[in-house]
Backbone as numpy.savetxt, mean C-alpha at the origin, in Angstrom:
# Nx Ny Nz CAx CAy CAz Cx Cy Cz
-37.74 -16.42 3.10 -36.56 -17.05 3.15 -35.49 -15.83 3.50
-35.65 -14.57 2.65 -34.67 -13.56 2.66 -34.65 -12.80 4.42
-35.56 -13.23 4.92 -35.74 -12.40 6.20 -35.18 -13.38 6.98
-35.00 -14.22 6.96 -34.26 -15.57 7.51 -32.84 -15.32 7.42
-32.55 -15.28 6.37 -31.07 -15.12 6.23 -30.50 -13.47 6.69
-31.51 -12.31 6.59 -31.20 -10.96 7.33 -30.89 -11.25 8.83
-31.62 -12.24 9.39 -31.58 -12.53 10.65 -30.32 -13.22 11.05
-29.64 -13.81 10.20 -28.69 -15.01 10.48 -27.27 -13.75 10.38
-27.51 -12.74 9.80 -26.46 -11.66 9.46 -26.00 -10.97 10.82
-24.58 -10.97 11.37 -24.10 -10.25 12.30 -23.25 -8.89 11.83
-22.86 -8.86 10.44 -22.05 -7.84 9.96 -22.68 -7.56 8.60
-22.87 -6.49 8.27 -23.30 -6.44 6.55 -22.36 -5.08 6.22
-21.61 -5.33 5.55 -20.60 -4.36 4.70 -21.06 -3.70 3.75
-21.49 -2.24 3.69 -22.22 -1.74 2.57 -21.42 -0.79 2.04
-20.97 -0.04 1.04 -21.52 -1.05 -0.05 -21.20 -2.59 -0.06
-21.67 -3.30 -0.78 -21.56 -4.69 -0.66 -19.89 -5.15 -0.58
-19.24 -5.31 0.59 -18.00 -5.87 0.58 -17.69 -7.33 1.40
-18.56 -7.47 2.30 -18.47 -8.73 2.85 -19.80 -8.78 3.79
-20.14 -10.09 4.21 -20.97 -10.26 5.27 -20.44 -11.17 6.09
-20.34 -11.16 7.59 -20.03 -11.83 8.40 -21.60 -12.31 9.18
-21.60 -13.61 9.33 -22.94 -14.36 9.73 -22.57 -14.75 11.11
-23.56 -14.83 12.03 -23.69 -15.07 13.46 -23.15 -16.59 13.73
-23.28 -17.44 12.82 -22.41 -18.53 12.89 -21.01 -18.57 12.84
-20.70 -17.56 12.56 -19.05 -17.34 12.10 -18.61 -17.50 10.65
-19.93 -17.66 9.56 -19.16 -17.64 8.13 -19.04 -16.30 7.94
-18.10 -16.11 7.02 -17.64 -14.80 6.16 -18.14 -15.01 4.55
-18.75 -14.11 4.43 -19.07 -14.22 2.66 -17.97 -13.01 2.06
-17.33 -13.18 1.19 -16.42 -12.00 0.52 -17.38 -11.69 -0.59
-17.57 -10.44 -0.87 -18.37 -9.97 -1.78 -17.86 -9.29 -3.20
-16.52 -9.01 -2.70 -15.42 -8.62 -3.65 -14.13 -8.99 -3.50
-13.51 -8.74 -4.23 -12.05 -9.17 -4.21 -12.03 -10.74 -4.60
-12.97 -11.10 -5.22 -12.79 -12.78 -5.10 -12.16 -13.07 -6.59
-12.01 -12.13 -7.22 -11.39 -12.87 -8.87 -10.46 -13.75 -8.36
-10.08 -14.36 -9.69 -9.17 -15.48 -9.88 -7.72 -14.58 -9.88
-6.74 -15.45 -8.97 -5.75 -14.56 -8.92 -4.91 -14.98 -10.07
-3.93 -14.10 -10.74 -3.13 -14.29 -11.93 -1.95 -15.01 -11.54
-1.69 -15.96 -12.40 -0.47 -16.97 -12.38 0.75 -16.21 -12.40
1.88 -16.57 -12.15 3.28 -16.23 -12.55 3.48 -16.50 -14.07
4.32 -15.56 -14.63 4.48 -15.37 -15.91 5.11 -14.22 -16.29
5.20 -13.80 -17.95 5.58 -12.54 -18.14 4.36 -11.74 -18.85
4.47 -10.36 -18.52 3.04 -9.70 -19.06 3.48 -9.22 -20.56
2.45 -9.47 -21.25 2.83 -9.37 -22.67 2.75 -7.72 -23.13
2.14 -6.93 -22.45 2.07 -5.61 -22.55 3.76 -4.83 -22.23
4.15 -5.49 -21.39 5.04 -4.42 -20.46 6.40 -5.35 -20.42
6.38 -6.74 -20.91 7.57 -7.65 -20.69 8.31 -7.65 -19.26
7.50 -7.33 -18.34 7.79 -7.00 -17.24 7.39 -8.91 -16.32
8.31 -9.44 -16.08 8.42 -10.90 -15.26 7.95 -10.94 -13.91
7.52 -11.94 -13.52 6.60 -12.10 -12.46 6.46 -13.42 -11.94
6.84 -13.72 -10.57 6.70 -14.89 -10.08 6.68 -15.00 -8.29
6.12 -15.85 -7.87 5.80 -15.78 -6.07 7.09 -16.67 -5.54
6.99 -16.03 -4.62 8.35 -16.76 -3.54 7.67 -17.07 -1.82
7.61 -18.44 -1.46 7.15 -18.52 -0.07 8.34 -18.12 0.87
7.68 -17.05 1.33 8.62 -16.68 2.41 8.45 -17.10 4.14
7.48 -17.81 4.21 7.33 -18.37 5.51 6.90 -19.93 5.10
7.73 -20.97 5.77 7.08 -22.15 5.23 6.25 -22.71 6.30
6.16 -22.21 7.46 5.21 -22.83 8.41 3.87 -22.60 7.91
3.51 -21.26 7.67 2.26 -20.64 7.10 1.92 -20.73 5.56
2.86 -21.30 4.69 2.85 -21.22 3.34 2.75 -19.65 2.92
2.83 -18.50 3.67 2.75 -17.27 3.15 3.88 -16.84 1.81
3.15 -16.27 0.62 4.12 -16.07 -0.29 3.66 -14.57 -0.66
4.80 -14.20 -1.50 4.91 -12.84 -2.15 5.11 -13.01 -3.34
4.94 -11.72 -4.34 4.99 -11.86 -5.69 6.15 -10.34 -5.77
7.23 -11.19 -6.70 8.19 -10.12 -7.15 7.77 -9.74 -8.80
8.43 -8.78 -9.25 8.24 -7.87 -10.30 9.61 -7.54 -10.77
10.01 -7.87 -11.98 11.34 -7.62 -12.64 11.12 -7.26 -14.01
11.58 -5.86 -14.01 11.39 -5.33 -15.72 12.73 -5.92 -16.70
12.25 -5.93 -17.73 12.93 -6.90 -18.60 14.41 -6.56 -18.80
15.12 -5.28 -18.78 16.23 -4.84 -18.69 16.93 -5.90 -17.72
16.36 -5.93 -16.52 17.23 -6.43 -15.51 17.74 -7.69 -15.85
16.76 -8.74 -15.91 17.08 -10.02 -16.18 17.88 -10.39 -17.63
17.94 -9.10 -18.36 19.22 -9.65 -19.47 20.59 -8.77 -18.85
20.67 -8.40 -17.97 21.92 -7.75 -17.27 22.29 -8.21 -15.78
22.77 -9.38 -15.41 22.60 -9.56 -14.32 23.65 -8.38 -13.03
24.35 -7.73 -14.15 25.40 -6.95 -12.83 24.35 -5.31 -12.64
23.59 -5.05 -13.30 22.51 -4.01 -13.07 21.71 -3.95 -11.54
21.78 -2.95 -10.93 21.31 -3.04 -9.59 20.36 -1.86 -9.54
18.90 -2.44 -9.27 17.74 -1.51 -9.36 16.90 -0.95 -8.51
16.58 0.28 -8.20 15.73 0.61 -6.78 14.55 -0.51 -6.66
14.54 -0.72 -5.08 13.61 -1.95 -4.69 12.05 -1.01 -4.15
10.99 -1.61 -4.62 9.50 -1.02 -4.35 8.97 -2.26 -3.66
8.77 -1.77 -2.24 7.96 -2.91 -1.70 6.47 -2.42 -1.36
5.68 -2.92 -1.78 4.17 -2.84 -1.93 3.18 -3.16 -1.46
2.25 -2.82 -0.68 1.25 -3.04 0.36 -0.09 -2.65 -0.31
-0.96 -3.86 -0.83 -1.84 -3.56 -1.37 -3.00 -3.25 -0.31
-4.32 -2.91 -0.79 -5.39 -2.04 -0.49 -6.16 -3.21 -0.33
-7.34 -3.11 0.36 -8.47 -4.05 0.85 -9.12 -3.84 2.12
-9.25 -2.61 2.36 -9.58 -2.35 4.13 -9.39 -3.58 4.99
-7.82 -3.48 4.80 -7.37 -4.79 5.89 -7.42 -6.34 5.79
-8.50 -6.21 4.83 -9.16 -8.20 4.90 -9.43 -8.54 3.56
-9.11 -7.34 2.42 -9.67 -8.13 0.99 -8.31 -8.17 -0.02
-8.25 -8.96 -0.90 -7.12 -9.17 -1.78 -6.14 -9.74 -1.28
-5.06 -10.00 -2.40 -3.71 -11.04 -2.41 -2.82 -10.08 -3.01
-1.57 -10.75 -2.65 -0.45 -10.17 -3.73 -0.42 -10.46 -5.25
-1.14 -11.27 -5.53 -1.41 -11.44 -7.00 -2.68 -11.08 -7.50
-3.79 -10.62 -6.59 -4.84 -10.32 -7.09 -4.79 -9.67 -8.56
-5.75 -9.31 -9.46 -5.81 -9.05 -10.90 -5.59 -7.52 -10.85
-6.19 -6.66 -10.06 -5.79 -5.04 -10.10 -4.67 -4.70 -9.62
-3.89 -5.30 -8.67 -2.61 -4.97 -8.23 -1.78 -5.47 -9.30
-2.06 -6.74 -9.77 -1.10 -7.37 -10.53 -0.76 -6.16 -12.10
-1.87 -5.60 -12.42 -2.05 -4.69 -13.56 -1.27 -3.62 -13.22
-1.51 -2.87 -11.99 -0.85 -1.91 -11.49 0.73 -2.15 -11.19
1.06 -3.06 -10.53 2.48 -3.28 -10.27 3.10 -3.41 -11.77
2.53 -3.99 -12.60 3.25 -4.30 -13.86 3.39 -3.32 -14.55
2.39 -2.01 -14.54 2.50 -0.69 -15.39 3.87 -0.14 -14.77
3.67 0.00 -13.33 4.76 0.82 -12.29 6.12 0.36 -12.75
6.65 -1.05 -12.57 7.77 -1.85 -12.64 8.17 -1.17 -13.88
7.43 -1.50 -15.27 7.71 -0.68 -16.51 8.32 0.48 -16.42
7.29 1.53 -15.92 7.52 2.84 -16.03 8.73 3.47 -15.11
8.85 2.80 -13.93 9.94 3.13 -12.99 11.29 2.56 -13.27
11.24 1.31 -13.98 12.68 0.17 -14.00 12.67 -0.16 -12.52
11.99 -0.67 -11.76 12.44 -0.94 -10.66 12.14 -2.00 -10.10
12.59 -3.13 -9.25 12.22 -4.22 -8.75 11.27 -4.05 -7.94
9.79 -4.86 -7.89 8.65 -4.63 -7.05 8.38 -5.89 -5.95
8.12 -5.81 -5.01 7.87 -6.77 -4.06 6.69 -6.46 -3.17
5.77 -7.40 -3.44 4.16 -7.15 -2.66 4.19 -8.41 -1.67
4.63 -8.49 -0.52 5.68 -7.88 0.60 6.60 -8.77 1.27
6.75 -8.09 2.64 7.26 -9.46 3.70 8.76 -8.96 3.78
8.71 -7.84 4.47 10.04 -6.86 4.72 11.51 -7.20 5.18
11.15 -8.12 6.56 12.36 -8.71 7.14 12.80 -9.83 5.96
12.26 -10.26 5.48 12.68 -11.68 4.56 13.38 -10.71 3.28
12.82 -9.62 2.91 13.64 -9.13 1.85 14.77 -8.56 2.32
15.04 -8.05 3.48 16.53 -7.55 4.42 17.56 -8.82 4.02
16.93 -9.83 4.56 17.72 -10.92 4.56 18.58 -11.48 3.47
18.37 -10.38 2.16 18.71 -10.61 1.22 20.03 -9.65 0.78
20.30 -8.77 1.93 21.34 -8.07 1.74 22.59 -8.52 1.76
23.48 -8.08 0.81 24.67 -9.07 0.64 24.76 -10.06 -0.14
23.66 -10.15 -0.91 23.65 -11.07 -2.09 23.27 -12.58 -1.44
22.84 -13.11 -0.14 23.04 -14.08 0.32 21.62 -15.13 0.74
20.75 -14.05 0.11 19.33 -14.74 0.47 18.92 -16.11 -0.72
17.51 -16.22 -0.31 16.95 -17.72 -1.12 16.73 -17.07 -2.52
16.37 -15.93 -2.63 15.84 -15.56 -3.72 16.89 -14.81 -4.87
17.10 -15.59 -5.93 18.42 -14.99 -6.79 17.90 -13.77 -7.30
16.56 -13.35 -7.68 16.17 -12.26 -8.44 16.53 -11.08 -7.42
16.35 -11.09 -5.99 16.82 -10.18 -5.36 18.13 -9.96 -4.78
19.00 -11.10 -5.05 20.25 -11.08 -4.61 21.01 -10.55 -6.12
20.70 -10.68 -7.21 21.34 -9.99 -8.40 21.03 -8.69 -8.39
19.62 -8.29 -8.24 19.00 -7.10 -9.07 18.77 -5.89 -8.11
18.82 -6.16 -6.79 18.14 -5.22 -6.15 19.41 -4.11 -5.21
19.42 -2.84 -5.32 20.09 -2.08 -4.95 19.48 -1.83 -3.37
19.76 -2.48 -2.41 19.30 -2.32 -0.80 19.44 -0.96 -0.42
20.32 0.04 -0.96 20.31 1.21 -0.76 19.45 2.22 -1.35
18.40 1.84 -2.22 17.31 2.53 -2.75 16.09 1.75 -2.60
15.44 1.83 -1.28 14.51 1.03 -0.75 13.17 2.17 -0.70
12.32 1.51 -1.25 10.89 2.53 -1.57 9.84 1.65 -0.69
9.00 2.22 0.15 7.59 1.81 0.67 6.27 2.41 0.03
5.66 1.73 -0.39 4.15 2.29 -1.27 2.81 1.44 -0.63
2.02 1.98 -0.75 0.52 1.47 -0.69 -0.54 2.13 -1.05
-1.48 1.47 -1.43 -2.68 2.51 -1.28 -3.72 2.19 -0.37
-4.72 3.15 0.25 -5.65 2.76 0.91 -4.99 2.26 2.47
-5.62 0.95 2.94 -5.22 0.38 3.87 -3.61 0.19 3.78
-3.20 -0.32 2.47 -2.01 -0.29 2.11 -0.97 0.94 2.75
-1.51 2.23 2.22 -0.42 3.30 2.47 -0.41 3.56 4.21
-1.53 3.00 4.63 -1.57 3.14 6.39 -0.41 1.87 6.80
-0.48 0.82 6.16 0.78 -0.27 6.58 1.92 0.32 5.94
1.97 0.83 4.91 3.71 1.43 4.57 4.24 2.70 5.77
2.99 3.31 6.10 3.45 4.50 6.96 4.32 3.73 8.47
3.13 2.77 8.75 3.73 2.23 10.15 4.98 1.55 9.78
5.06 0.75 8.45 6.32 -0.09 8.62 7.45 0.94 8.34
7.44 2.11 7.86 8.58 3.30 7.76 8.77 3.83 9.17
7.74 3.99 10.01 8.18 4.39 11.30 9.00 3.16 12.10
8.43 2.10 12.05 8.99 0.91 12.64 10.75 0.75 12.21
10.86 1.03 10.81 12.28 0.64 10.92 13.22 1.80 11.18
12.45 3.25 11.28 13.10 4.30 12.14 13.41 3.82 13.39
12.58 3.17 14.16 12.46 2.60 15.62 13.59 1.39 15.60
13.52 0.44 14.98 14.14 -0.83 14.89 15.51 -0.85 14.17
15.72 -0.26 13.16 17.08 0.02 12.59 17.19 -1.29 11.78
16.40 -1.92 10.95 16.28 -2.76 10.08 17.50 -2.87 9.24
18.17 -4.05 9.83 19.69 -4.20 8.85 19.51 -4.43 7.01
20.35 -3.95 6.37 20.07 -4.15 5.09 19.05 -3.37 4.42
18.34 -2.62 5.14 17.19 -1.59 4.51 17.46 -0.38 4.60
17.84 0.56 3.23 17.86 2.08 3.36 16.89 2.36 2.76
15.96 2.88 3.86 14.64 3.60 3.32 14.36 4.81 2.57
14.92 4.75 1.29 14.79 6.19 0.67 13.40 7.16 0.64
12.55 6.61 0.71 11.06 7.34 0.47 9.95 6.29 0.65
8.88 7.10 0.99 7.81 6.33 0.98 6.76 7.41 0.20
5.77 6.58 -0.55 4.52 6.96 -1.56 3.33 6.55 -0.82
2.38 7.41 -0.25 1.10 6.77 0.26 -0.06 7.56 -0.65
-0.37 6.34 -1.14 -1.57 6.70 -2.02 -3.15 6.43 -1.32
-3.71 7.73 -1.48 -4.88 7.73 -0.85 -5.15 6.97 0.60
-4.22 7.40 1.71 -4.17 6.77 2.55 -5.39 6.54 3.66
-5.25 5.31 3.93 -6.43 5.30 5.02 -6.28 5.57 6.42
-6.35 6.75 6.65 -6.47 7.13 8.23 -7.53 7.83 8.61
-7.66 7.70 9.92 -8.86 8.25 10.37 -8.68 9.27 11.69
-9.81 9.53 12.50 -9.65 10.04 13.85 -11.11 10.56 14.53
-11.03 10.70 15.57 -12.20 11.04 16.46 -12.57 12.50 15.97
-11.99 13.31 15.53 -12.20 14.50 15.57 -11.90 15.20 13.80
-13.11 15.51 13.10 -12.86 15.88 11.80 -11.54 16.51 11.49
-11.30 16.29 10.34 -10.39 17.68 9.53 -10.92 18.04 8.30
-10.66 19.06 7.76 -11.03 19.56 6.45 -12.47 19.58 6.27
-12.94 19.05 5.08 -14.37 19.09 5.02 -15.15 17.84 5.19
-14.43 17.02 6.17 -14.76 15.49 6.62 -16.34 15.78 7.21
-16.65 16.67 7.63 -17.78 16.94 8.35 -19.34 16.97 7.38
-19.02 17.08 5.82 -19.57 17.00 5.04 -20.08 15.80 4.54
-19.46 14.35 5.17 -19.38 13.21 4.62 -19.63 12.42 5.84
-20.91 12.49 6.85 -20.95 11.96 7.85 -20.83 10.04 7.68
-21.89 9.91 6.76 -21.98 8.45 6.00 -20.32 7.65 5.84
-19.75 8.45 5.15 -18.63 7.97 4.83 -17.39 7.70 5.84
-17.45 8.54 7.15 -16.91 8.70 7.97 -17.32 7.37 8.92
-18.48 7.17 8.87 -19.28 6.31 10.07 -18.64 4.69 9.23
-18.45 4.68 8.16 -17.94 3.56 7.14 -16.90 3.36 7.46
-15.84 4.19 7.66 -14.49 4.10 7.89 -14.48 3.40 9.34
-14.72 4.26 10.34 -14.98 3.63 11.25 -15.45 2.24 11.85
-16.50 1.90 10.91 -17.25 0.57 11.18 -16.14 -0.64 10.56
-15.75 -0.47 9.66 -14.72 -1.19 8.64 -13.37 -1.30 9.66
-13.17 -0.18 10.18 -11.91 -0.23 11.50 -12.04 -1.23 12.65
-13.30 -1.38 13.04 -13.63 -1.79 14.24 -14.19 -3.39 14.18
-14.11 -3.69 12.46 -14.40 -4.72 12.41 -12.90 -5.49 12.12
-12.01 -5.01 11.64 -10.56 -5.69 11.75 -9.56 -5.58 12.94
-10.20 -4.72 13.78 -9.60 -4.33 14.79 -10.43 -4.35 15.88
-11.13 -5.70 16.50 -12.24 -5.78 17.58 -11.66 -5.06 18.77
-10.44 -5.23 19.02 -10.10 -4.42 20.80 -9.53 -2.94 20.64
-9.84 -2.12 19.30 -9.60 -0.78 19.25 -10.55 -0.11 20.05
-9.76 1.03 20.67 -10.18 2.23 21.32 -10.95 2.90 20.34
-11.14 2.85 18.90 -11.84 3.46 18.00 -10.91 4.20 17.03
-11.36 5.35 16.43 -10.71 5.93 15.18 -9.52 6.98 15.79
-9.30 6.94 17.37 -8.16 7.83 17.65 -7.00 6.70 17.81
-7.33 5.41 17.85 -6.30 4.24 18.04 -5.01 4.80 16.89
-3.96 4.66 17.68 -2.74 5.04 16.62 -2.15 4.38 15.44
-2.92 2.91 15.32 -2.73 2.27 14.02 -3.82 2.68 12.74
-4.81 3.69 13.51 -5.53 4.37 11.98 -5.11 5.85 12.33
-5.07 6.30 13.27 -4.50 7.86 13.55 -3.27 7.89 13.70
-2.53 8.01 12.61 -1.00 8.56 12.69 -0.53 9.89 13.62
-1.66 10.66 14.07 -1.36 11.83 14.78 -1.61 11.21 16.20
-1.79 10.40 16.68 -1.82 9.99 18.07 -0.76 9.04 18.48
-0.11 9.42 19.45 0.84 9.08 20.59 2.34 8.41 19.13
2.37 8.90 18.06 3.44 8.62 17.47 4.31 9.98 17.00
5.30 9.89 16.75 6.28 10.79 16.36 6.54 10.77 14.73
5.88 11.62 14.09 6.09 11.61 12.71 7.56 12.11 12.32
8.20 12.42 13.21 9.51 12.96 13.01 10.54 11.91 13.06
9.94 10.71 13.26 10.94 9.52 13.33 11.21 8.87 12.22
10.37 9.23 11.35 10.74 8.67 9.69 12.20 8.72 9.26
12.69 8.07 8.76 14.25 7.90 8.52 14.24 8.18 7.27
13.36 8.08 5.98 13.41 8.25 4.88 13.27 10.03 4.68
14.09 10.23 3.75 14.35 11.93 3.35 13.02 12.48 2.27
12.29 11.80 1.85 11.42 12.22 0.78 9.84 11.22 1.44
8.84 11.88 0.96 7.46 11.57 1.25 6.68 12.04 -0.09
5.90 11.18 -0.52 5.13 11.46 -1.73 3.60 11.30 -1.22
2.54 12.05 -1.19 1.29 11.47 -0.99 0.20 12.04 -2.27
-0.63 10.84 -2.31 -1.64 11.02 -3.16 -2.62 10.98 -2.93
-3.78 11.86 -3.18 -5.43 12.08 -2.95 -6.08 12.14 -3.86
-7.52 11.90 -4.08 -8.07 12.19 -4.92 -9.33 13.21 -4.76
-9.62 14.04 -5.26 -10.31 15.13 -5.22 -11.65 14.93 -4.46
-12.79 13.78 -4.63 -13.82 13.44 -4.36 -13.76 12.21 -3.20
-12.53 11.95 -2.96 -12.30 10.75 -1.69 -12.34 11.49 -0.19
-13.25 11.32 0.40 -13.22 11.70 2.04 -11.85 11.77 2.50
-11.29 10.64 2.35 -9.87 10.57 3.03 -8.84 11.51 2.10
-9.26 12.45 1.30 -8.28 13.16 0.79 -7.81 14.13 2.11
-8.84 14.50 2.95 -8.45 15.54 3.87 -7.33 15.16 4.96
-7.27 13.77 5.22 -6.33 13.23 6.17 -4.97 12.94 5.24
-4.98 12.66 4.14 -3.57 13.12 3.42 -3.28 14.07 3.41
-3.71 15.67 3.16 -3.37 16.68 3.62 -2.83 16.85 4.63
-3.60 16.77 5.71 -3.43 16.77 7.01 -1.96 16.14 7.56
-1.79 14.86 7.05 -0.17 14.27 6.96 0.68 14.84 6.69
0.37 15.68 5.59 1.81 16.26 5.04 2.00 17.54 5.85
1.14 18.40 6.10 0.57 19.37 6.91 1.72 19.60 8.17
1.28 18.30 8.88 1.49 17.99 10.33 3.23 17.54 10.18
3.36 16.72 9.12 4.96 16.45 8.91 5.89 17.12 8.87
5.50 18.43 8.37 6.31 19.40 8.08 6.80 20.36 9.35
5.57 20.29 10.37 5.61 20.83 11.48 6.22 20.16 12.53
6.46 18.62 12.51 7.28 18.20 13.08 8.67 17.90 13.74
9.58 18.63 13.00 10.90 18.99 12.62 11.80 17.79 11.94
11.01 17.04 11.21 11.32 16.27 10.37 12.27 16.85 9.05
13.22 16.45 8.53 14.02 17.22 7.73 14.10 16.68 6.33
13.11 16.02 6.14 12.81 15.55 4.61 12.05 16.36 3.95
11.77 16.14 2.91 10.74 16.80 1.85 9.59 15.98 1.56
8.46 16.76 1.50 7.20 16.07 1.22 6.65 16.59 -0.10
5.88 15.74 -0.74 5.41 16.19 -2.20 3.73 15.76 -2.07
2.83 16.47 -2.71 1.35 16.16 -2.83 1.04 16.38 -4.15
0.30 15.57 -4.58 -0.51 15.09 -5.54 -1.82 14.84 -5.39
-2.65 15.77 -6.16 -4.43 15.70 -6.04 -4.77 15.27 -7.34
-5.56 13.98 -7.53 -6.28 13.96 -8.65 -7.38 14.60 -8.95
-7.85 15.27 -9.69 -8.83 16.37 -9.73 -9.93 15.53 -10.56
-11.38 15.54 -9.68 -12.55 15.03 -10.47 -12.59 13.19 -10.01
-11.49 12.76 -9.13 -11.52 11.25 -9.08 -12.07 11.13 -7.71
-12.09 9.67 -7.67 -12.61 9.19 -6.22 -11.42 8.18 -5.73
-11.50 7.47 -4.31 -10.94 6.70 -3.84 -10.44 5.64 -4.70
-8.78 5.14 -4.87 -8.03 4.11 -5.57 -8.71 4.10 -7.20
-9.18 5.21 -7.93 -9.90 5.12 -8.88 -8.90 4.61 -9.96
-7.46 4.65 -9.94 -6.40 4.03 -10.54 -6.47 2.65 -10.61
-7.31 2.06 -9.84 -7.14 0.48 -9.79 -8.29 0.23 -10.90
-9.38 0.68 -10.76 -10.30 0.63 -11.78 -10.28 1.02 -12.98
-9.63 1.98 -13.55 -9.56 2.65 -14.47 -7.97 2.98 -14.86
-7.32 1.63 -15.09 -5.71 2.02 -14.89 -5.31 2.91 -16.38
-5.83 2.89 -17.47 -5.50 3.65 -18.52 -5.83 4.95 -18.56
-6.99 5.85 -17.63 -7.53 7.04 -17.91 -6.38 7.99 -17.56
-6.42 9.02 -18.23 -5.56 10.03 -18.24 -4.90 10.46 -16.71
-5.90 10.38 -15.51 -5.42 10.50 -14.31 -4.70 9.46 -13.66
-5.11 8.68 -14.10 -4.34 7.16 -13.49 -2.75 7.00 -14.09
-2.85 7.46 -15.65 -1.37 7.29 -16.12 -0.72 8.85 -15.73
-1.21 9.58 -15.22 -0.48 11.09 -14.63 0.06 10.50 -13.10
-0.86 9.67 -12.59 -0.25 9.43 -11.24 0.83 8.39 -11.23
0.85 7.47 -11.97 1.69 6.64 -12.27 3.07 6.99 -12.38
2.94 7.92 -13.53 4.11 8.58 -14.06 4.82 9.57 -12.89
4.11 10.04 -11.88 4.54 11.00 -10.80 5.13 10.00 -9.85
4.39 8.69 -9.38 5.24 8.10 -8.76 6.70 7.30 -9.26
6.70 6.96 -10.14 7.83 6.50 -10.78 8.90 7.34 -11.04
8.61 8.54 -11.06 9.55 9.88 -11.19 9.82 10.14 -9.92
9.32 10.08 -9.03 9.49 10.17 -7.32 10.66 9.18 -7.03
10.72 7.83 -7.42 11.77 6.84 -6.97 13.21 6.93 -7.99
12.48 7.71 -8.79 14.04 7.81 -10.06 14.67 8.78 -9.97
13.93 9.79 -8.89 14.56 11.30 -8.32 15.84 11.36 -7.63
15.96 9.93 -6.77 17.04 9.85 -5.73 16.44 9.83 -4.36
16.79 10.01 -3.46 18.08 10.71 -3.34 19.56 9.61 -3.30
20.41 10.02 -4.07 21.56 9.27 -4.18 22.92 10.04 -5.14
């Protein structure tokens, strides 16, 4: 029986993440936890709810508002737009791990968070959008983008697009890239010591982008055919983990950003002894709390 099942598999994502069968079926092996319904978090008093931003596709996002914002309608707070991880194909805006992380970050930083839909958010500039929380509480002059792993990749590309397309209503103050999922044909740093992990990164990238040219595709390699100098924000924070093979790309991103002529400030944080997105699996460990406070402080520093 097992032999028959193996013959039916077209793609086996290991370590167990998903399987794709030759008849087109897809079996998700992680990221299948029941999404957290809207409500109020008992530990942080952060209130959260969902809003549909596309009626045609019923796509939704999740909004997080700290307790003090709902008690004072006149208060305007920075806006964090967060892109979740999942190798570009796992997870939702209300998945338990991200729900826990964003509740803690919103409480610590005292910001409004949305996971995600940038153009829909921009439509609330001036207080005339569909969502009252955004109209009442968001300072659109203080917008940050962040994400971890694949989400950090997306946050980077969104920041580049804002610089090129000049999205009205969004003043991008900074971006925070957590363990960014970047790749490249030529290894950087000590990547040569982890050939299996590098092969895994390419395997999953080819799965989500079947027409890709490979890991030098600009969508995964930000150093190919892109001008990092076009970032319109004035501040960038990159967080990496010591045991994560992707740490080398994070450090390289910072080094290249400094050499492009970009006029902003870039900060780095490396979590010693930790691996990829460790903060999602152990959100209360010392390293996770230190990273949370660093990201929160980054948003509270300005510029303004």
